[in-house]
Coordinates of C-alpha atoms in Angstrom, one line a residue:
Chain A
M1 CA 67.1 109.9 125.7
R2 CA 69.4 111.5 123.3
I3 CA 71.9 114.2 124.5
I4 CA 74.1 117.0 122.9
L5 CA 76.8 118.4 125.3
T6 CA 79.1 121.2 124.1
G7 CA 82.1 122.3 126.2
A8 CA 82.3 118.6 127.1
G9 CA 86.1 118.8 127.5
G10 CA 86.0 121.3 130.3
F11 CA 86.0 120.7 134.0
V12 CA 82.1 120.9 134.4
G13 CA 81.5 119.1 130.9
R14 CA 83.4 116.2 131.7
H15 CA 81.9 115.7 135.2
L16 CA 78.6 116.1 133.7
A17 CA 79.1 113.5 130.7
R18 CA 80.4 110.9 133.1
R19 CA 77.3 111.4 135.6
L20 CA 74.6 111.3 132.5
L21 CA 76.4 107.9 131.5
A22 CA 76.0 106.7 134.9
Q23 CA 72.9 107.8 136.1
G24 CA 70.9 109.1 133.4
L25 CA 68.3 111.8 133.6
D26 CA 65.4 111.8 135.6
G27 CA 65.1 108.0 135.7
R28 CA 65.4 107.6 132.1
V29 CA 68.6 105.9 130.4
V30 CA 70.9 108.0 128.1
E31 CA 71.1 106.1 124.6
R32 CA 73.2 108.5 122.9
L33 CA 75.4 111.3 124.1
V34 CA 77.4 113.5 121.5
L35 CA 80.2 115.2 123.2
A36 CA 81.4 118.3 121.4
D37 CA 84.5 120.1 121.9
L38 CA 87.7 121.3 120.3
D39 CA 89.1 118.0 121.7
P40 CA 86.3 116.0 123.0
P41 CA 87.2 113.4 126.2
E42 CA 87.7 109.9 125.1
L43 CA 85.0 108.1 127.3
D44 CA 85.0 104.3 126.8
D45 CA 81.1 104.0 126.2
I46 CA 79.5 102.9 123.0
R47 CA 76.5 105.5 123.5
V48 CA 79.2 108.4 123.0
T49 CA 79.9 110.1 119.9
R50 CA 82.8 112.6 119.6
V51 CA 82.3 115.7 117.4
A52 CA 85.6 117.8 117.5
G53 CA 85.8 121.2 116.4
D54 CA 84.9 124.6 116.6
L55 CA 81.3 125.6 117.0
S56 CA 81.6 128.6 115.2
D57 CA 82.1 126.7 112.0
A58 CA 78.7 125.8 110.1
G59 CA 79.8 122.5 109.6
V60 CA 80.7 121.4 112.8
R61 CA 77.5 122.5 113.9
A62 CA 75.6 120.7 111.2
R63 CA 77.3 117.5 112.4
L64 CA 76.8 118.0 116.0
V65 CA 72.6 118.4 115.7
A66 CA 72.4 116.1 112.4
D67 CA 71.0 113.2 114.3
G68 CA 68.3 115.1 116.8
A69 CA 68.3 115.1 120.6
D70 CA 66.1 115.3 123.5
V71 CA 68.2 118.0 125.5
L72 CA 71.1 120.5 124.5
F73 CA 73.5 121.3 127.1
H74 CA 75.5 124.3 126.1
L75 CA 78.3 124.7 128.2
A76 CA 81.0 125.7 125.6
A77 CA 82.3 129.2 125.8
L78 CA 85.4 131.4 125.8
P79 CA 85.9 132.1 129.5
G80 CA 85.7 135.5 131.2
G81 CA 89.4 136.4 131.3
A82 CA 90.1 135.3 127.5
A83 CA 86.8 137.2 126.4
A84 CA 88.4 140.3 127.9
R85 CA 91.6 139.8 125.9
D86 CA 89.8 139.1 122.8
P87 CA 86.2 140.6 122.4
A88 CA 86.0 139.6 118.9
L89 CA 86.7 136.0 119.5
S90 CA 84.0 136.3 122.4
R91 CA 81.5 137.7 119.8
K92 CA 82.2 134.9 117.6
V93 CA 82.0 132.2 120.1
N94 CA 79.9 133.3 122.9
L95 CA 77.3 135.2 121.0
D96 CA 77.0 134.6 117.2
G97 CA 78.3 130.9 117.3
T98 CA 76.1 130.3 120.5
L99 CA 73.0 131.8 118.5
D100 CA 73.7 129.8 115.3
L101 CA 74.1 126.7 117.2
I102 CA 70.9 126.8 119.1
E103 CA 69.0 128.1 115.7
A104 CA 70.7 124.8 113.8
A105 CA 69.6 122.5 116.9
A106 CA 66.0 124.1 116.6
A107 CA 65.9 123.6 112.8
A108 CA 66.8 120.0 113.3
H109 CA 64.2 119.6 115.8
A110 CA 61.7 121.4 114.0
G111 CA 58.2 119.8 113.9
R112 CA 59.0 117.4 117.1
V113 CA 57.1 118.2 120.3
P114 CA 57.8 119.4 123.0
P115 CA 60.7 121.7 121.7
L116 CA 64.2 120.9 122.4
R117 CA 65.2 121.7 125.8
V118 CA 68.3 123.9 126.0
V119 CA 70.3 124.5 129.2
Y120 CA 72.6 127.4 128.9
T121 CA 75.1 128.0 131.4
S122 CA 75.2 131.7 132.1
T123 CA 77.1 133.3 134.9
I124 CA 76.8 135.8 137.7
A125 CA 78.8 138.2 135.6
V126 CA 75.4 139.2 134.2
L127 CA 74.9 140.8 137.3
G128 CA 77.9 143.7 136.8
H129 CA 80.1 145.2 139.3
P130 CA 80.2 146.3 141.9
M131 CA 77.2 144.5 143.5
P132 CA 74.6 146.2 145.5
A133 CA 74.5 145.6 149.3
L134 CA 72.0 142.7 148.6
V135 CA 71.7 140.7 145.1
D136 CA 68.2 138.8 144.6
D137 CA 66.2 138.6 141.5
A138 CA 65.3 142.2 141.3
T139 CA 69.3 143.3 141.0
P140 CA 69.5 145.0 137.9
L141 CA 71.7 143.0 135.1
Q142 CA 74.2 145.3 134.1
P143 CA 77.2 143.3 132.9
A144 CA 80.5 145.0 133.5
M145 CA 82.8 143.0 131.0
T146 CA 82.6 141.6 127.5
Y147 CA 82.0 137.9 128.8
G148 CA 78.8 139.0 130.8
T149 CA 77.6 141.0 128.3
H150 CA 77.4 138.1 125.8
K151 CA 76.1 135.9 128.2
R152 CA 73.3 138.4 129.0
M153 CA 72.6 139.0 125.4
V154 CA 72.3 135.2 125.0
E155 CA 69.8 134.8 127.8
L156 CA 67.5 137.5 126.0
A157 CA 67.9 135.9 122.7
L158 CA 66.8 132.4 124.2
D159 CA 63.8 133.9 125.9
D160 CA 62.9 135.2 122.5
Y161 CA 63.3 131.8 121.1
R162 CA 61.2 130.2 123.7
R163 CA 58.4 132.8 122.7
R164 CA 58.9 131.8 119.3
G165 CA 58.5 128.1 119.9
L166 CA 62.0 127.2 118.6
V167 CA 63.5 126.0 121.7
D168 CA 62.4 125.3 125.4
P169 CA 65.4 127.1 127.2
V170 CA 66.5 127.0 130.8
A171 CA 69.5 129.6 131.5
I172 CA 71.2 129.2 134.9
R173 CA 73.7 131.6 136.1
L174 CA 76.7 129.9 138.0
S175 CA 78.8 130.9 140.6
G176 CA 82.4 129.6 141.3
I177 CA 82.5 125.9 141.0
L178 CA 84.9 124.1 143.6
A179 CA 87.2 122.7 143.2
R180 CA 88.7 123.1 139.8
P181 CA 91.7 121.0 139.0
G182 CA 95.0 122.3 140.3
G183 CA 97.5 124.2 138.4
A184 CA 97.5 127.5 136.4
T185 CA 94.3 127.7 134.7
G186 CA 94.4 131.3 134.0
L187 CA 91.6 131.9 136.0
K188 CA 91.8 134.7 138.6
S189 CA 89.4 133.0 140.8
A190 CA 92.0 129.7 140.9
F191 CA 92.5 130.6 144.5
M192 CA 89.1 129.4 145.6
S193 CA 90.4 125.8 144.3
D194 CA 93.9 126.0 145.0
V195 CA 93.6 125.8 148.7
F196 CA 92.0 122.7 148.5
H197 CA 94.7 121.0 146.6
A198 CA 97.1 122.5 149.0
L199 CA 95.4 121.4 152.1
A200 CA 94.5 117.9 150.7
A201 CA 98.2 117.4 150.0
G202 CA 99.3 119.0 153.4
R203 CA 101.5 121.8 151.5
P204 CA 101.5 125.6 152.8
Y205 CA 99.4 127.8 150.8
T206 CA 99.4 131.5 150.5
C207 CA 96.0 133.2 150.2
P208 CA 95.6 136.0 147.8
V209 CA 92.4 137.3 149.6
S210 CA 91.5 137.8 153.3
P211 CA 90.1 135.5 155.7
A212 CA 87.1 137.5 156.0
A213 CA 86.6 137.7 151.8
A214 CA 83.1 136.6 151.0
I215 CA 82.8 134.3 148.1
W216 CA 79.7 132.5 146.3
A217 CA 80.7 128.8 145.7
M218 CA 79.0 125.6 145.0
S219 CA 80.7 121.9 144.4
L220 CA 81.2 120.5 141.2
D221 CA 78.7 117.7 142.2
R222 CA 76.1 120.1 143.1
C223 CA 76.7 122.2 140.1
V224 CA 76.1 119.0 138.0
D225 CA 73.0 118.3 140.1
N226 CA 71.5 121.5 139.2
L227 CA 72.6 121.1 135.5
L228 CA 70.6 117.7 135.5
H229 CA 67.6 119.5 137.4
A230 CA 67.6 122.1 134.3
A231 CA 67.6 119.4 132.2
T232 CA 64.1 118.3 133.1
V233 CA 62.5 121.2 135.3
D234 CA 59.1 122.0 134.4
G235 CA 59.2 125.3 132.3
A236 CA 56.3 126.5 134.2
L237 CA 58.5 126.9 137.1
M238 CA 60.8 129.4 135.8
P239 CA 60.3 132.9 136.1
V240 CA 59.6 135.4 133.1
G241 CA 63.0 136.0 131.3
G242 CA 63.8 131.9 131.6
A243 CA 67.1 132.7 133.3
V244 CA 67.7 132.3 136.8
T245 CA 70.7 133.2 139.3
L246 CA 71.6 129.5 141.0
P247 CA 71.6 129.7 144.7
A248 CA 75.2 129.3 146.0
L249 CA 76.6 129.3 149.5
R250 CA 78.4 132.5 150.8
L251 CA 81.2 131.7 152.5
A252 CA 84.2 133.7 154.3
M253 CA 87.3 132.4 152.9
G254 CA 88.7 131.3 156.6
D255 CA 85.8 129.4 157.3
L256 CA 86.3 127.7 154.2
V257 CA 89.9 126.9 155.3
T258 CA 88.9 125.8 158.5
A259 CA 86.4 123.3 157.0
I260 CA 88.8 121.9 154.4
A261 CA 91.5 121.6 157.2
R262 CA 89.0 119.9 159.6
R263 CA 88.0 117.4 156.8
T264 CA 91.3 116.5 155.5
G265 CA 92.8 116.3 159.0
T266 CA 95.4 118.9 158.1
D267 CA 96.3 122.4 160.0
A268 CA 94.3 125.3 158.7
G269 CA 97.7 127.1 159.9
L270 CA 99.4 126.0 156.6
V271 CA 97.4 128.6 154.9
D272 CA 98.6 132.4 155.3
Y273 CA 97.0 135.2 153.8
A274 CA 98.5 138.1 151.6
P275 CA 95.3 140.1 150.1
D276 CA 95.4 141.5 146.8
A277 CA 93.6 144.4 146.7
G278 CA 92.3 143.6 143.1
L279 CA 91.3 140.0 143.9
E280 CA 89.6 141.1 147.1
A281 CA 87.6 143.4 145.2
A282 CA 86.7 141.2 142.6
F283 CA 86.2 138.0 144.3
G284 CA 86.2 138.7 148.1
A285 CA 83.3 141.2 148.2
H286 CA 80.3 139.1 147.1
P287 CA 77.1 140.4 149.1
P288 CA 74.4 138.1 150.6
L289 CA 72.8 136.4 147.7
S290 CA 69.0 135.7 147.8
T291 CA 67.5 133.5 144.9
P292 CA 64.1 132.8 145.4
A293 CA 63.0 132.1 141.9
A294 CA 65.7 129.6 141.6
D295 CA 64.7 128.0 144.7
A296 CA 61.3 127.8 143.7
A297 CA 62.1 126.0 140.7
G298 CA 64.0 123.4 142.6
F299 CA 67.6 124.4 142.3
R300 CA 69.9 124.2 145.3
H301 CA 73.2 125.2 146.9
D302 CA 75.3 122.6 148.9
G303 CA 73.3 123.5 152.3
T304 CA 76.6 124.1 154.5
V305 CA 80.3 124.7 154.1
D306 CA 80.9 121.1 155.6
A307 CA 78.9 119.6 153.0
L308 CA 80.4 122.0 150.0
V309 CA 83.9 120.8 151.3
E310 CA 82.9 117.0 151.5
S311 CA 81.5 117.1 147.9
A312 CA 84.3 119.2 146.5
L313 CA 87.1 116.8 147.9
S314 CA 85.2 113.9 146.6
T315 CA 85.6 115.1 142.7
L316 CA 89.2 116.5 143.5
Chain B
M1 CA 81.1 168.6 111.7
R2 CA 80.8 165.1 109.8
I3 CA 77.8 163.0 110.1
I4 CA 76.8 159.6 109.3
L5 CA 72.9 159.1 109.4
T6 CA 71.1 155.5 109.0
G7 CA 67.7 154.7 108.6
A8 CA 67.7 158.4 106.5
G9 CA 64.9 157.5 104.5
G10 CA 62.6 156.7 107.4
F11 CA 59.9 159.3 109.0
V12 CA 62.6 160.3 111.5
G13 CA 65.4 160.1 109.7
R14 CA 64.4 162.8 106.8
H15 CA 63.4 165.0 109.4
L16 CA 66.8 164.6 111.4
A17 CA 68.7 165.3 108.2
R18 CA 66.8 168.5 107.1
R19 CA 67.3 169.8 110.6
L20 CA 70.9 168.8 110.8
L21 CA 71.6 170.7 107.5
A22 CA 69.4 173.8 108.5
Q23 CA 70.7 174.4 112.2
G24 CA 73.9 172.5 112.7
L25 CA 74.7 170.6 116.0
D26 CA 75.2 172.6 119.0
G27 CA 76.2 175.4 117.4
R28 CA 78.6 173.6 114.9
V29 CA 78.1 173.5 111.1
V30 CA 77.5 170.3 109.5
E31 CA 80.1 170.2 106.7
R32 CA 79.2 166.5 105.4
L33 CA 76.2 164.5 105.9
V34 CA 76.2 160.7 104.7
L35 CA 72.7 159.3 104.3
A36 CA 72.3 155.7 104.3
D37 CA 69.2 153.6 103.4
L38 CA 68.0 151.2 101.2
D39 CA 66.9 154.4 99.2
P40 CA 68.2 157.5 100.9
P41 CA 66.5 160.7 100.2
E42 CA 67.5 163.3 97.5
L43 CA 68.2 166.4 99.3
D44 CA 69.4 169.3 97.4
D45 CA 72.6 170.3 99.4
I46 CA 76.2 169.6 98.1
R47 CA 77.1 168.5 101.7
V48 CA 74.9 165.5 101.2
T49 CA 76.2 162.1 100.3
R50 CA 73.8 159.2 99.7
V51 CA 75.0 155.6 100.2
A52 CA 72.1 153.4 99.0
G53 CA 72.2 149.6 99.9
D54 CA 71.8 146.9 103.0
L55 CA 73.7 147.4 105.8
S56 CA 74.0 144.0 106.4
D57 CA 76.2 143.9 103.4
A58 CA 80.0 144.6 104.2
G59 CA 80.6 146.6 101.0
V60 CA 77.9 148.8 102.1
R61 CA 79.0 149.4 105.6
A62 CA 82.7 149.8 104.5
R63 CA 81.5 152.7 102.0
L64 CA 79.2 154.2 104.6
V65 CA 82.1 154.7 107.1
A66 CA 85.3 155.2 104.7
D67 CA 85.4 159.0 105.2
G68 CA 84.9 158.9 108.9
A69 CA 82.7 161.1 111.0
D70 CA 82.2 162.9 114.3
V71 CA 78.7 161.2 114.8
L72 CA 77.0 158.3 113.8
F73 CA 73.2 158.6 114.4
H74 CA 72.0 154.7 113.7
L75 CA 68.3 154.8 113.2
A76 CA 68.0 152.0 110.5
A77 CA 65.9 149.2 111.9
L78 CA 63.6 146.6 110.9
P79 CA 60.5 147.6 112.6
G80 CA 58.5 145.7 115.2
G81 CA 55.9 143.9 113.4
A82 CA 58.1 143.3 110.4
A83 CA 60.6 141.9 113.0
A84 CA 58.1 139.6 114.4
R85 CA 57.0 138.3 111.1
D86 CA 60.7 137.8 109.9
P87 CA 63.1 137.3 113.3
A88 CA 65.9 135.7 111.2
L89 CA 65.8 139.0 109.3
S90 CA 65.7 141.1 112.5
R91 CA 68.7 139.0 113.5
K92 CA 70.6 140.1 110.6
V93 CA 69.5 143.7 110.5
N94 CA 68.7 144.7 114.2
L95 CA 71.5 142.7 115.7
D96 CA 74.3 141.3 113.6
G97 CA 74.3 144.1 110.9
T98 CA 74.1 146.9 113.7
L99 CA 77.0 145.3 115.6
D100 CA 79.3 145.0 112.6
L101 CA 78.1 148.5 111.5
I102 CA 79.0 150.0 114.7
E103 CA 82.6 147.9 114.8
A104 CA 83.2 149.1 111.2
A105 CA 82.7 152.5 112.2
A106 CA 84.8 152.1 115.3
A107 CA 87.7 150.7 113.3
A108 CA 87.4 153.4 110.8
H109 CA 87.8 155.9 113.4
A110 CA 90.4 154.2 115.5
G111 CA 93.2 156.1 116.9
R112 CA 91.1 159.4 117.0
V113 CA 90.1 161.2 120.0
P114 CA 87.3 161.3 121.5
P115 CA 85.8 158.0 120.2
L116 CA 83.0 158.1 117.8
R117 CA 79.6 159.4 119.2
V118 CA 77.2 156.7 118.4
V119 CA 73.5 157.9 118.9
Y120 CA 71.3 154.5 118.9
T121 CA 67.4 154.7 118.8
S122 CA 66.0 152.1 121.2
T123 CA 62.6 151.4 122.1
I124 CA 60.4 151.2 125.1
A125 CA 59.7 147.6 123.9
V126 CA 62.8 146.8 125.8
L127 CA 60.7 147.2 128.8
G128 CA 58.2 144.1 127.9
H129 CA 54.5 143.5 128.3
P130 CA 52.6 143.8 130.3
M131 CA 54.1 146.8 132.0
P132 CA 54.2 147.3 135.9
A133 CA 52.0 150.1 137.5
L134 CA 54.7 152.5 137.3
V135 CA 57.5 152.7 134.8
D136 CA 61.0 154.0 136.0
D137 CA 64.4 153.6 135.4
A138 CA 64.6 150.7 137.8
T139 CA 61.9 148.6 135.7
P140 CA 63.2 145.5 134.8
L141 CA 64.2 145.2 131.1
Q142 CA 62.3 142.1 129.9
P143 CA 61.5 142.4 126.4
A144 CA 58.6 140.5 125.3
M145 CA 59.2 140.6 121.3
T146 CA 62.0 140.0 119.0
Y147 CA 62.3 143.7 117.8
G148 CA 62.7 144.7 121.7
T149 CA 65.0 141.8 122.1
H150 CA 67.2 142.8 119.7
K151 CA 67.2 146.3 120.8
R152 CA 68.1 145.4 124.4
M153 CA 70.9 142.9 122.9
V154 CA 72.5 146.0 121.0
E155 CA 72.0 148.3 124.3
L156 CA 74.1 145.8 126.2
A157 CA 76.9 145.5 123.4
L158 CA 77.1 149.2 123.1
D159 CA 77.9 149.6 126.8
D160 CA 80.4 147.0 126.1
Y161 CA 81.9 148.8 123.4
R162 CA 81.9 151.9 125.8
R163 CA 83.9 150.3 128.3
R164 CA 86.5 148.9 125.7
G165 CA 86.9 152.5 124.2
L166 CA 85.3 151.7 121.0
V167 CA 82.9 153.9 120.6
D168 CA 81.2 156.9 122.7
P169 CA 77.3 155.5 122.7
V170 CA 74.1 157.0 123.9
A171 CA 71.2 154.9 123.4
I172 CA 67.6 156.5 124.0
R173 CA 64.2 154.6 124.0
L174 CA 62.0 156.2 122.0
S175 CA 58.1 156.0 122.6
G176 CA 55.4 156.8 119.7
I177 CA 56.3 159.7 117.6
L178 CA 53.5 162.0 116.4
A179 CA 52.6 162.3 113.7
R180 CA 53.8 160.0 111.2
P181 CA 52.5 160.2 107.5
G182 CA 49.1 159.1 106.9
G183 CA 47.9 156.0 105.1
A184 CA 48.9 152.5 105.8
T185 CA 52.2 152.3 107.2
G186 CA 51.6 148.6 108.7
L187 CA 52.2 149.9 112.1
K188 CA 49.5 148.9 114.6
S189 CA 50.0 152.2 116.5
A190 CA 49.0 154.4 113.3
F191 CA 45.9 155.4 114.9
M192 CA 47.9 157.8 117.0
S193 CA 48.8 159.5 113.9
D194 CA 45.8 159.2 111.5
V195 CA 43.7 161.1 114.1
F196 CA 45.7 163.9 113.5
H197 CA 45.7 163.7 109.7
A198 CA 41.9 163.1 109.8
L199 CA 41.2 166.2 112.1
A200 CA 43.4 168.6 110.1
A201 CA 41.3 167.6 107.0
G202 CA 37.8 167.8 108.9
R203 CA 37.2 164.2 108.1
P204 CA 35.4 161.9 110.4
Y205 CA 37.5 159.2 112.3
T206 CA 37.1 156.0 114.1
C207 CA 39.5 155.5 116.7
P208 CA 40.2 151.8 117.5
V209 CA 41.1 152.6 121.0
S210 CA 39.0 154.0 124.0
P211 CA 39.1 157.9 125.1
A212 CA 40.5 156.8 128.0
A213 CA 43.5 154.8 126.5
A214 CA 46.6 155.9 127.8
I215 CA 49.6 156.5 125.4
W216 CA 53.1 157.8 125.7
A217 CA 53.9 160.2 122.7
M218 CA 56.4 162.8 121.6
S219 CA 56.0 165.2 119.0
L220 CA 58.5 164.5 115.8
D221 CA 60.2 167.8 116.3
R222 CA 60.8 167.0 119.7
C223 CA 62.2 163.6 119.2
V224 CA 64.7 165.2 116.9
D225 CA 65.4 167.7 119.6
N226 CA 66.3 164.7 121.9
L227 CA 68.5 162.7 119.0
L228 CA 70.3 166.4 118.5
H229 CA 70.8 166.5 122.2
A230 CA 72.2 162.8 122.3
A231 CA 74.7 163.7 119.8
T232 CA 76.6 166.1 121.9
V233 CA 75.3 165.4 125.8
D234 CA 78.3 164.8 128.1
G235 CA 78.6 161.0 128.2
A236 CA 79.3 161.7 132.2
L237 CA 75.5 162.7 132.6
M238 CA 74.4 159.5 131.2
P239 CA 73.6 156.7 133.7
V240 CA 75.2 153.3 134.1
G241 CA 74.5 151.2 131.0
G242 CA 74.6 154.2 128.8
A243 CA 71.0 153.8 127.8
V244 CA 67.8 155.8 128.9
T245 CA 64.1 155.6 128.5
L246 CA 63.3 159.0 127.0
P247 CA 60.6 161.1 128.8
A248 CA 57.1 161.3 127.2
L249 CA 54.0 162.6 127.6
R250 CA 51.4 160.3 128.7
L251 CA 48.3 161.4 127.3
A252 CA 44.5 160.0 127.4
M253 CA 43.3 159.3 123.6
G254 CA 40.4 161.5 124.5
D255 CA 42.4 164.5 125.6
L256 CA 44.3 164.5 122.3
V257 CA 41.6 164.4 120.3
T258 CA 40.2 167.3 122.0
A259 CA 43.6 169.4 121.8
I260 CA 43.8 168.4 118.1
A261 CA 40.1 169.5 117.5
R262 CA 40.8 173.0 119.5
R263 CA 44.1 173.6 117.5
T264 CA 42.7 172.8 114.2
G265 CA 39.6 174.3 114.6
T266 CA 37.6 171.1 113.9
D267 CA 35.1 169.5 116.0
A268 CA 36.2 166.5 118.1
G269 CA 32.7 165.0 117.5
L270 CA 34.3 163.8 114.1
V271 CA 36.2 161.2 116.1
D272 CA 34.0 158.2 117.5
Y273 CA 35.5 155.3 119.5
A274 CA 35.5 151.6 118.3
P275 CA 38.1 149.9 121.1
D276 CA 39.7 146.9 119.8
A277 CA 40.7 144.6 122.8
G278 CA 43.9 143.8 121.4
L279 CA 44.8 147.5 120.3
E280 CA 43.7 148.8 123.9
A281 CA 45.8 146.5 125.7
A282 CA 48.9 146.8 123.4
F283 CA 48.8 150.5 123.0
G284 CA 46.4 152.0 125.4
A285 CA 47.4 150.7 128.7
H286 CA 50.8 152.7 129.3
P287 CA 51.3 153.3 133.0
P288 CA 52.7 156.4 134.6
L289 CA 56.3 157.0 133.4
S290 CA 59.1 158.3 135.3
T291 CA 62.3 159.2 133.8
P292 CA 64.9 160.4 136.1
A293 CA 67.8 159.5 134.3
A294 CA 66.9 161.0 131.1
D295 CA 65.6 164.1 132.8
A296 CA 69.0 164.8 134.6
A297 CA 70.9 164.2 131.1
G298 CA 68.7 166.8 129.5
F299 CA 66.5 165.0 127.6
R300 CA 62.8 166.4 127.5
H301 CA 59.1 165.6 126.5
D302 CA 56.7 168.2 124.9
G303 CA 55.7 169.6 128.2
T304 CA 51.8 169.9 127.5
V305 CA 49.4 168.2 125.4
D306 CA 48.8 171.4 123.3
A307 CA 52.5 172.0 123.0
L308 CA 52.8 168.6 121.3
V309 CA 49.8 168.8 119.2
E310 CA 51.0 172.2 117.9
S311 CA 54.6 170.7 117.2
A312 CA 53.2 167.6 115.6
L313 CA 50.8 169.7 113.2
S314 CA 53.6 171.6 112.4
T315 CA 55.4 168.7 110.8
L316 CA 52.3 167.0 109.5

């Protein structure tokens, strides 16, 4: 199996690359893995090819798709905060460059059957803000920021590409992935991950949301499980529109802290709470989430807070 | 008041241009009207400037927006059938070129208060196909063809431009406009208009949908009323998302024929019916339509089939 992975230098991309090489995809061995990013990781594996460069550069796109593939994982994106600061760059990367890349990959694949499976990482930001009292598959998609807007626009374009037979896309909307690397990542939601690093190291931590703050979360390993599933899931199991909101565990921040402390053998009292109203509203007010379409298509969350914590700690 | 109108050579654009010059906008005189199209109409009025060219050409866009405006009506588009035949051109015109034009107009307007009002003609094709048993403002937007996909993508982008303060957009989704000029326009929905021309001329007509076929329709004059309203409506009256499905009369084709015959003093028996299953499904199966958001914002349909027919005949 030949695979192209964009955003390979990112937190999720690196882990996905390692797992693809280690375990293959749905019982099939990965023969070739093309890692694309501004600075793709150097993995010591002869199956790996690196394509370094900006995907909004047509030459970079051409090199990336030149040798064809069975699956394209398109994870590369300008993140939400950066997109808000530079909407023109978001349009270039998250919209125009993304459409150009997928059209180039489809053209390189033209004439082959089946069409190229494209796994696209969308986001719960397509749902908008504030959220209704319950989010389910009927919740209107009304993004409230540039990042979510461009992600939703691409979801629509992918569905059109599918109808036109250009590619065979599966778009999955991700919640918070735990635990990201420690340190200043620039993400406002970094607190969800920072608390893992603090407790694992026995350090005190001041949490910027309340213990009652409700978040949607998924472990990194479970996120990659879902990406691998998206690469092979029968398209007929996907709902109209071709995009699903992935299941995620809805957790109270205090329960997450308790579970991390239990698993790491540290004291939950190391964490105190100094809620910031803005962060509480943006990341701590997630309503109950129902995802029947994704569930029916075989996507899964971590099951329990303890399972999520164990999984997240294993990739810390 | 200074106005830019793209798609000025089209059926709706020509009529909008004439009415803007004749009656102004909300009590204000039109001082300057820039008509843009591949071949804009020659109107004998010193207030009119013509900009001929392709809006996907940056030079044409720059000329169009150079002198600023109070309102931009963006009607130019590659129509649905042509978009389906040439999706790449649809992306260029209906998506990329449209976003580029609006960004160029916003840049030319930058620093002025209020931001530029942009009236964007979207389409009921954003609703998708087949439609549910009732269409209302909660109906999911799941376009089923390239044209509707690109129109929905632009609606989303406009809402983002609004949040970013670039422009002040109002997007309105149009149904069938009656009556278009006779002759082969290439539109599959041409039958709705052709029956007007036939009966007005006392000619027999074979209708390709059944008398029970249910269509959504609006007269040309009422469509322009709604465009003029969109140029001045208080943005606070628009719903979240900034786009509304316009009210439209839901008519049985047989009732439309009867009303045209009555008004023109001809015999409804001139029309016979030879339903085509494809046309019946695509254009003759429109469910009841409820448009509370547009109603609340002051948009209106023609009221009755007789009023619609009288209005449509007046612009035939």
